[in-house]
Amino acid sequence: MGRPPLPVGAYGNIETTHLDNGTWRARTWFRDRDGKRRRVERRGPTKTGAVHALKTALADRQAPSDDAEITAATRVDVLARRWLDSLTAEGRLRRQSIDTYEDIVKNLIVPHLGGLQLREMTAARVQALFTRTLSATGARRAAPPLRMILDVAVAADALTTNPARQIRLPRKQQTDTEYLTAEQILDLRAKLDLWADGKLPGQKTDYHRTRRASRTSLPDIVDLAVATGCRTSEILALRFQDVDFAADPVTVTVTGTLVRVAGQGTIRQPFTKTDAGHRTLTLPGFAETVLRDRLRDRRLGVTDGVVFPGDDGGLLTANAVQREWRLCRDLAGFPGLELRALRRSVATLIAEAAGVDAAAAQLGHHGTAVTEKHYIARKAAVVPNLTELLQALA
């Protein structure tokens, strides 16, 4: 029986030779990734130096192939770039999702791990990144793409296991999510009208001269948020053609959303965040009034015919609305309140009156899990009256 072949990626005995010119040569046989056995040698001024140079070369060794092969010597930043390029080529993700991954890779992963070779990616290094280097929020953002990047290395046999799947993420702190009562919403809407007119106590009217659209539109945007439970980006993407004024009561169909795309800025995406997000909603009377007033006063030449254009007739961005909201909420007596609290409040009111399924459908969720976990206010469980039973213990 012949001698068994070297395992792929292994080398045989190292032979050293003292050459006539005074240098040392170290060489051995190495079985490359393509299964072929090749002679590899390195030289150095000393025997130890030659052996070290050879072992270093063997560690980086790869069989002749195209430059795209992923090996243990591939750097993390190179693999991350290839992963991002593959997402674009596959076309399965929306551009804004890829842009988000680009941002995470650029700002959270590459600055701390980009220069490491895959062989140097240990669970301990990844754990240190997630628990000592990044904030808790940054760690939770960086974890999913890093796992997917290193999965590519595992599939290419450059890693035996994915170290990013062996770590513990910082626990997310539980915070009390804000919800508004019906009375608070009425109070907020009244103060927003004062804000739009520049008459809310403490308001600096000069600040708004260059941003009139975001100021005057804020009460109507909030009214539609309260009337529909829609996301701000969905409301800003609303077009008059999406409103059925002939229906009784009037309905609005959510057909798109505003997104920010690298190199293009804010655009109207002609489809919703999810398939369930494409929905037709019946409007209460006050929301119908808002839309009829805006239809009466609308301008020509507005981008996509949206209901809420900017001052120049272009799209009114979510960032502009958020800036206006942050300025207004403190003076209105709602410090720190997020706009999304309106969406949660609507979901809670609907769930209490019509059930969780109705709330999920109104918000455009596929099922009730997300609605229950993130949008509906939790209430203490009502325990049955057990006083007679417990009295027996007295």
Coordinates of C-alpha atoms in Angstrom, one line a residue:
M1 CA 0.0 0.0 0.0
G2 CA 1.4 3.4 -1.0
R3 CA 1.9 6.3 1.4
P4 CA -1.4 8.3 1.8
P5 CA -1.3 11.8 0.3
L6 CA -0.9 14.9 2.4
P7 CA -4.2 16.5 3.5
V8 CA -5.2 19.5 1.5
G9 CA -3.5 22.6 3.1
A10 CA -0.8 20.5 4.9
Y11 CA 2.9 20.3 4.3
G12 CA 5.6 17.6 4.8
N13 CA 8.9 17.6 6.6
I14 CA 10.9 20.7 6.2
E15 CA 14.4 20.2 4.8
T16 CA 17.1 22.8 5.4
T17 CA 20.3 23.3 3.5
H18 CA 23.3 25.6 4.1
L19 CA 24.2 27.0 0.7
D20 CA 27.6 28.0 -0.7
N21 CA 26.8 31.7 -0.5
G22 CA 26.3 31.5 3.3
T23 CA 22.5 31.6 3.2
W24 CA 20.1 28.9 4.3
R25 CA 17.3 27.3 2.3
A26 CA 14.2 25.7 3.8
R27 CA 11.9 23.7 1.6
T28 CA 9.0 21.2 1.7
W29 CA 6.2 19.7 -0.2
F30 CA 2.8 21.4 0.1
R31 CA -0.6 20.1 -1.0
D32 CA -2.5 23.0 -2.4
R33 CA -6.3 23.7 -2.4
D34 CA -6.6 22.2 -5.8
G35 CA -5.1 18.9 -4.5
K36 CA -1.8 19.2 -6.3
R37 CA 1.5 18.7 -4.5
R38 CA 4.0 21.5 -5.0
R39 CA 7.5 22.2 -3.8
V40 CA 7.8 25.4 -1.8
E41 CA 11.0 26.9 -0.6
R42 CA 12.3 30.1 1.1
R43 CA 15.7 31.4 2.0
G44 CA 17.1 33.4 4.8
P45 CA 20.4 34.5 6.4
T46 CA 20.0 31.9 9.2
K47 CA 18.5 28.4 9.4
T48 CA 15.8 29.7 11.8
G49 CA 15.1 32.7 9.5
A50 CA 14.7 30.4 6.5
V51 CA 12.3 28.1 8.3
H52 CA 10.3 31.1 9.6
A53 CA 10.1 32.6 6.1
L54 CA 8.9 29.2 4.7
K55 CA 6.2 28.7 7.4
T56 CA 5.0 32.2 6.7
A57 CA 4.7 31.5 3.0
L58 CA 2.9 28.2 3.7
A59 CA 0.4 30.0 5.9
D60 CA -0.5 32.4 3.1
R61 CA -0.3 29.6 0.5
Q62 CA -3.1 29.2 -2.1
A63 CA -3.2 27.3 -5.3
P64 CA -3.0 29.2 -8.6
S65 CA -6.5 30.6 -9.2
D66 CA -8.2 33.8 -10.0
D67 CA -7.8 36.7 -7.6
A68 CA -11.3 36.4 -6.4
E69 CA -10.7 33.2 -4.3
I70 CA -11.4 33.6 -0.6
T71 CA -8.8 32.2 1.7
A72 CA -7.7 32.5 5.3
A73 CA -5.4 35.3 4.2
T74 CA -8.2 37.4 2.8
R75 CA -8.7 40.6 4.7
V76 CA -12.1 41.4 6.3
D77 CA -12.5 44.7 4.4
V78 CA -11.9 42.9 1.1
L79 CA -14.5 40.2 1.9
A80 CA -16.9 42.9 3.1
R81 CA -16.6 44.8 -0.2
R82 CA -17.2 41.6 -2.2
W83 CA -20.2 40.8 0.0
L84 CA -21.7 44.2 -0.6
D85 CA -21.1 43.9 -4.4
S86 CA -22.8 40.6 -4.4
L87 CA -25.9 42.0 -2.8
T88 CA -26.1 44.6 -5.5
A89 CA -25.5 42.1 -8.3
E90 CA -28.2 39.7 -6.9
G91 CA -30.8 42.4 -6.9
R92 CA -32.8 40.8 -4.1
L93 CA -32.5 43.7 -1.7
R94 CA -33.8 47.3 -2.1
R95 CA -31.2 49.9 -2.7
Q96 CA -31.8 51.6 0.6
S97 CA -31.2 48.3 2.5
I98 CA -27.8 47.9 0.7
D99 CA -27.0 51.6 1.5
T100 CA -27.7 50.8 5.2
Y101 CA -25.3 47.8 5.1
E102 CA -22.7 50.0 3.3
D103 CA -22.9 52.5 6.1
I104 CA -22.6 49.8 8.8
V105 CA -19.6 48.2 7.1
K106 CA -17.9 51.6 6.5
N107 CA -18.4 53.1 10.0
L108 CA -18.6 50.1 12.4
I109 CA -16.9 47.0 11.0
V110 CA -14.0 48.1 8.7
P111 CA -12.5 50.7 11.2
H112 CA -12.1 48.0 13.8
L113 CA -11.7 44.7 11.9
G114 CA -11.1 45.6 8.3
G115 CA -7.3 45.0 8.4
L116 CA -7.5 41.5 9.9
Q117 CA -7.1 38.4 7.9
L118 CA -9.9 35.8 8.2
R119 CA -7.6 33.5 10.1
E120 CA -7.2 36.2 12.7
M121 CA -11.0 36.5 13.2
T122 CA -11.5 34.8 16.5
A123 CA -14.7 34.8 18.6
A124 CA -12.8 36.7 21.3
R125 CA -11.9 39.6 18.9
V126 CA -15.5 39.8 17.7
Q127 CA -16.8 39.7 21.3
A128 CA -14.5 42.5 22.3
L129 CA -15.8 44.6 19.4
F130 CA -19.4 44.1 20.4
T131 CA -18.9 44.5 24.1
R132 CA -16.0 46.9 24.6
T133 CA -15.5 48.9 21.4
L134 CA -19.0 49.6 20.0
S135 CA -22.0 51.0 21.8
A136 CA -24.8 48.6 22.6
T137 CA -26.8 50.1 19.7
G138 CA -23.8 49.9 17.4
A139 CA -23.2 46.3 18.3
R140 CA -26.7 45.3 17.5
R141 CA -26.5 47.1 14.1
A142 CA -23.1 45.6 13.2
A143 CA -23.9 42.0 14.2
P144 CA -26.2 40.9 11.4
P145 CA -24.0 42.1 8.4
L146 CA -20.8 40.8 10.1
R147 CA -22.5 37.4 10.5
M148 CA -23.5 37.3 6.8
I149 CA -20.0 38.5 5.7
L150 CA -18.3 35.7 7.7
D151 CA -20.8 33.2 6.5
V152 CA -19.3 33.7 3.0
A153 CA -15.9 32.8 4.5
V154 CA -17.2 29.7 6.0
A155 CA -18.9 28.7 2.7
A156 CA -15.5 29.2 1.0
D157 CA -13.7 27.0 3.6
A158 CA -11.6 30.0 4.7
L159 CA -13.1 29.7 8.2
T160 CA -14.2 26.5 9.9
T161 CA -16.8 28.3 12.0
N162 CA -18.3 31.8 12.1
P163 CA -17.0 33.6 15.1
A164 CA -19.7 36.2 14.8
R165 CA -22.3 33.6 15.6
Q166 CA -20.7 32.6 18.8
I167 CA -20.8 35.9 20.6
R168 CA -23.3 37.5 23.1
L169 CA -24.7 40.9 22.2
P170 CA -25.3 43.5 24.8
R171 CA -28.8 43.2 26.2
K172 CA -31.2 45.9 25.0
Q173 CA -32.4 48.1 27.9
Q174 CA -36.1 47.9 28.4
T175 CA -37.6 51.4 28.1
D176 CA -41.1 52.6 28.6
T177 CA -42.5 53.3 25.2
E178 CA -44.6 56.5 25.0
Y179 CA -48.3 56.4 24.0
L180 CA -50.7 59.3 23.9
T181 CA -54.2 59.2 25.2
A182 CA -57.1 60.7 23.1
E183 CA -57.0 63.8 25.3
Q184 CA -53.3 64.3 24.8
I185 CA -53.7 63.9 21.0
L186 CA -56.4 66.6 21.0
D187 CA -54.1 68.9 23.0
L188 CA -51.2 68.3 20.7
R189 CA -53.2 69.0 17.6
A190 CA -54.4 72.3 19.0
K191 CA -50.8 73.4 19.8
L192 CA -49.6 72.3 16.3
D193 CA -52.1 74.7 14.8
L194 CA -50.5 77.5 16.8
W195 CA -47.1 76.4 15.7
A196 CA -48.0 76.5 12.0
D197 CA -49.2 80.1 12.5
G198 CA -46.0 81.0 14.4
K199 CA -48.0 81.8 17.5
L200 CA -47.0 79.0 20.0
P201 CA -45.5 80.7 23.1
G202 CA -41.7 80.7 22.9
Q203 CA -41.6 80.0 19.2
K204 CA -39.0 81.9 17.1
T205 CA -40.8 82.7 13.9
D206 CA -37.7 84.1 12.1
Y207 CA -36.2 80.6 12.1
H208 CA -39.0 79.3 9.9
R209 CA -38.9 81.8 7.0
T210 CA -36.8 79.4 4.9
R211 CA -38.8 76.3 5.8
R212 CA -42.4 77.3 5.5
A213 CA -43.6 74.1 4.0
S214 CA -42.3 71.9 6.8
R215 CA -43.9 74.2 9.4
T216 CA -47.3 74.8 7.9
S217 CA -47.6 71.1 6.8
L218 CA -46.8 69.7 10.3
P219 CA -50.4 69.9 11.7
D220 CA -51.9 68.2 8.6
I221 CA -49.2 65.5 8.6
V222 CA -49.9 64.8 12.3
D223 CA -53.6 64.7 11.5
L224 CA -53.1 62.1 8.9
A225 CA -50.8 60.1 11.1
V226 CA -53.5 60.1 13.8
A227 CA -56.2 59.3 11.3
T228 CA -54.3 56.4 9.6
G229 CA -51.5 55.2 11.8
C230 CA -49.2 55.5 8.7
R231 CA -45.5 56.0 8.8
T232 CA -44.2 59.5 8.2
S233 CA -42.5 58.3 5.0
E234 CA -45.9 56.9 3.8
I235 CA -47.7 60.1 4.4
L236 CA -45.1 62.2 2.6
A237 CA -45.4 59.8 -0.4
L238 CA -49.2 60.2 -0.5
R239 CA -50.5 61.5 -3.9
F240 CA -53.9 63.0 -4.6
Q241 CA -54.5 60.1 -7.1
D242 CA -54.2 57.7 -4.1
V243 CA -57.3 59.4 -2.5
D244 CA -60.8 58.3 -3.5
F245 CA -62.8 61.4 -2.8
A246 CA -65.9 59.8 -4.4
A247 CA -66.0 57.0 -1.8
D248 CA -68.2 57.4 1.3
P249 CA -66.4 57.7 3.5
V250 CA -63.3 58.8 1.7
T251 CA -60.5 56.3 1.5
V252 CA -56.7 56.5 0.9
T253 CA -54.5 53.8 -0.6
V254 CA -50.9 53.5 0.6
T255 CA -49.0 52.8 -2.6
G256 CA -45.4 54.0 -1.8
T257 CA -43.0 55.5 0.6
L258 CA -40.2 58.1 0.6
V259 CA -36.7 56.6 0.8
R260 CA -33.2 58.1 0.7
V261 CA -30.9 56.5 -1.9
A262 CA -27.2 57.2 -2.1
G263 CA -26.4 59.4 -5.1
Q264 CA -30.1 60.3 -5.7
G265 CA -31.2 61.8 -2.5
T266 CA -34.9 61.4 -1.4
I267 CA -37.1 59.7 -3.9
R268 CA -40.7 58.3 -4.0
Q269 CA -40.5 54.6 -4.0
P270 CA -43.6 53.2 -5.9
F271 CA -44.1 50.4 -3.5
T272 CA -44.5 50.0 0.2
K273 CA -42.0 48.7 2.8
T274 CA -43.8 45.3 2.8
D275 CA -46.5 43.7 0.7
A276 CA -48.9 44.1 3.6
G277 CA -48.1 47.8 3.6
H278 CA -50.1 48.2 0.4
R279 CA -53.5 48.9 1.9
T280 CA -56.6 51.0 1.6
L281 CA -57.7 52.9 4.7
T282 CA -61.0 54.6 5.5
L283 CA -60.6 58.1 6.7
P284 CA -62.4 59.9 9.6
G285 CA -64.0 63.3 8.8
F286 CA -61.2 65.5 10.0
A287 CA -58.6 63.7 7.7
E288 CA -61.0 64.1 4.8
T289 CA -61.2 67.8 5.5
V290 CA -57.4 68.1 5.5
L291 CA -57.1 66.4 2.1
R292 CA -60.0 68.4 0.5
D293 CA -58.4 71.6 1.7
R294 CA -55.0 70.6 0.2
L295 CA -56.6 69.5 -3.0
R296 CA -58.3 72.9 -3.3
D297 CA -55.0 74.8 -2.6
R298 CA -52.6 72.5 -4.4
R299 CA -49.9 73.8 -6.8
L300 CA -49.0 72.7 -10.3
G301 CA -45.7 71.1 -11.2
V302 CA -45.3 69.3 -7.9
T303 CA -43.0 66.2 -7.9
D304 CA -45.1 63.0 -8.3
G305 CA -48.2 65.0 -7.5
V306 CA -47.7 64.5 -3.7
V307 CA -50.0 66.0 -1.2
F308 CA -47.2 67.4 0.9
P309 CA -44.6 69.1 -1.4
G310 CA -41.6 71.1 -0.2
D311 CA -41.2 74.8 -0.7
D312 CA -39.7 74.3 -4.1
G313 CA -42.3 71.8 -5.3
G314 CA -40.1 68.9 -4.7
L315 CA -40.5 66.2 -2.1
L316 CA -40.8 67.2 1.5
T317 CA -38.3 65.0 3.3
A318 CA -38.8 63.0 6.5
N319 CA -35.7 64.7 7.9
A320 CA -37.2 68.2 7.4
V321 CA -40.4 67.1 9.1
Q322 CA -38.5 65.5 12.0
R323 CA -36.5 68.7 12.5
E324 CA -39.7 70.7 12.7
W325 CA -41.2 68.2 15.0
R326 CA -38.3 68.3 17.4
L327 CA -38.5 72.1 17.6
C328 CA -42.3 72.0 18.2
R329 CA -42.7 69.2 20.7
D330 CA -40.8 70.8 23.6
L331 CA -42.7 74.0 23.4
A332 CA -45.9 72.1 23.0
G333 CA -45.3 70.3 26.3
F334 CA -44.3 66.9 24.8
P335 CA -40.5 66.9 25.3
G336 CA -38.7 63.9 23.8
L337 CA -41.8 62.5 22.2
E338 CA -41.1 60.7 18.9
L339 CA -43.4 61.0 15.9
R340 CA -43.7 57.2 15.8
A341 CA -45.5 57.5 19.2
L342 CA -48.6 58.6 17.2
R343 CA -48.4 55.3 15.2
R344 CA -48.2 53.4 18.5
S345 CA -51.0 55.3 20.0
V346 CA -53.3 54.7 17.1
A347 CA -52.4 51.0 17.2
T348 CA -53.3 50.8 20.9
L349 CA -56.6 52.6 20.5
I350 CA -57.6 50.3 17.6
A351 CA -56.5 47.2 19.4
E352 CA -58.6 48.1 22.5
A353 CA -61.7 48.8 20.4
A354 CA -61.4 46.3 17.5
G355 CA -58.7 43.8 18.4
V356 CA -55.0 43.2 17.5
D357 CA -55.8 41.9 14.1
A358 CA -57.4 45.1 13.1
A359 CA -54.5 47.1 14.5
A360 CA -52.0 45.1 12.5
A361 CA -54.0 45.5 9.3
Q362 CA -54.2 49.3 9.9
L363 CA -50.5 49.6 10.4
G364 CA -49.6 47.4 7.4
H365 CA -48.1 44.5 9.3
H366 CA -48.0 40.9 8.0
G367 CA -49.1 39.5 11.3
T368 CA -49.8 40.5 14.9
A369 CA -46.4 39.6 16.4
V370 CA -44.7 42.9 15.6
T371 CA -47.8 44.9 16.4
E372 CA -48.2 43.4 19.8
K373 CA -44.4 43.6 20.7
H374 CA -43.6 47.1 19.5
Y375 CA -46.8 49.1 19.0
I376 CA -49.5 48.2 21.5
A377 CA -49.3 49.5 25.1
R378 CA -48.8 46.7 27.6
K379 CA -51.3 46.5 30.4
A380 CA -51.0 44.6 33.6
A381 CA -52.7 41.2 33.5
V382 CA -56.0 41.1 35.2
V383 CA -56.0 38.3 37.8
P384 CA -59.3 36.5 38.7
N385 CA -60.9 37.3 42.0
L386 CA -59.3 34.8 44.3
T387 CA -60.1 36.5 47.6
E388 CA -62.3 33.7 48.9
L389 CA -59.6 31.1 48.2
L390 CA -56.9 33.2 49.8
Q391 CA -59.1 34.1 52.8
A392 CA -58.9 30.4 53.8
L393 CA -55.2 31.0 54.6
A394 CA -56.1 33.6 57.2

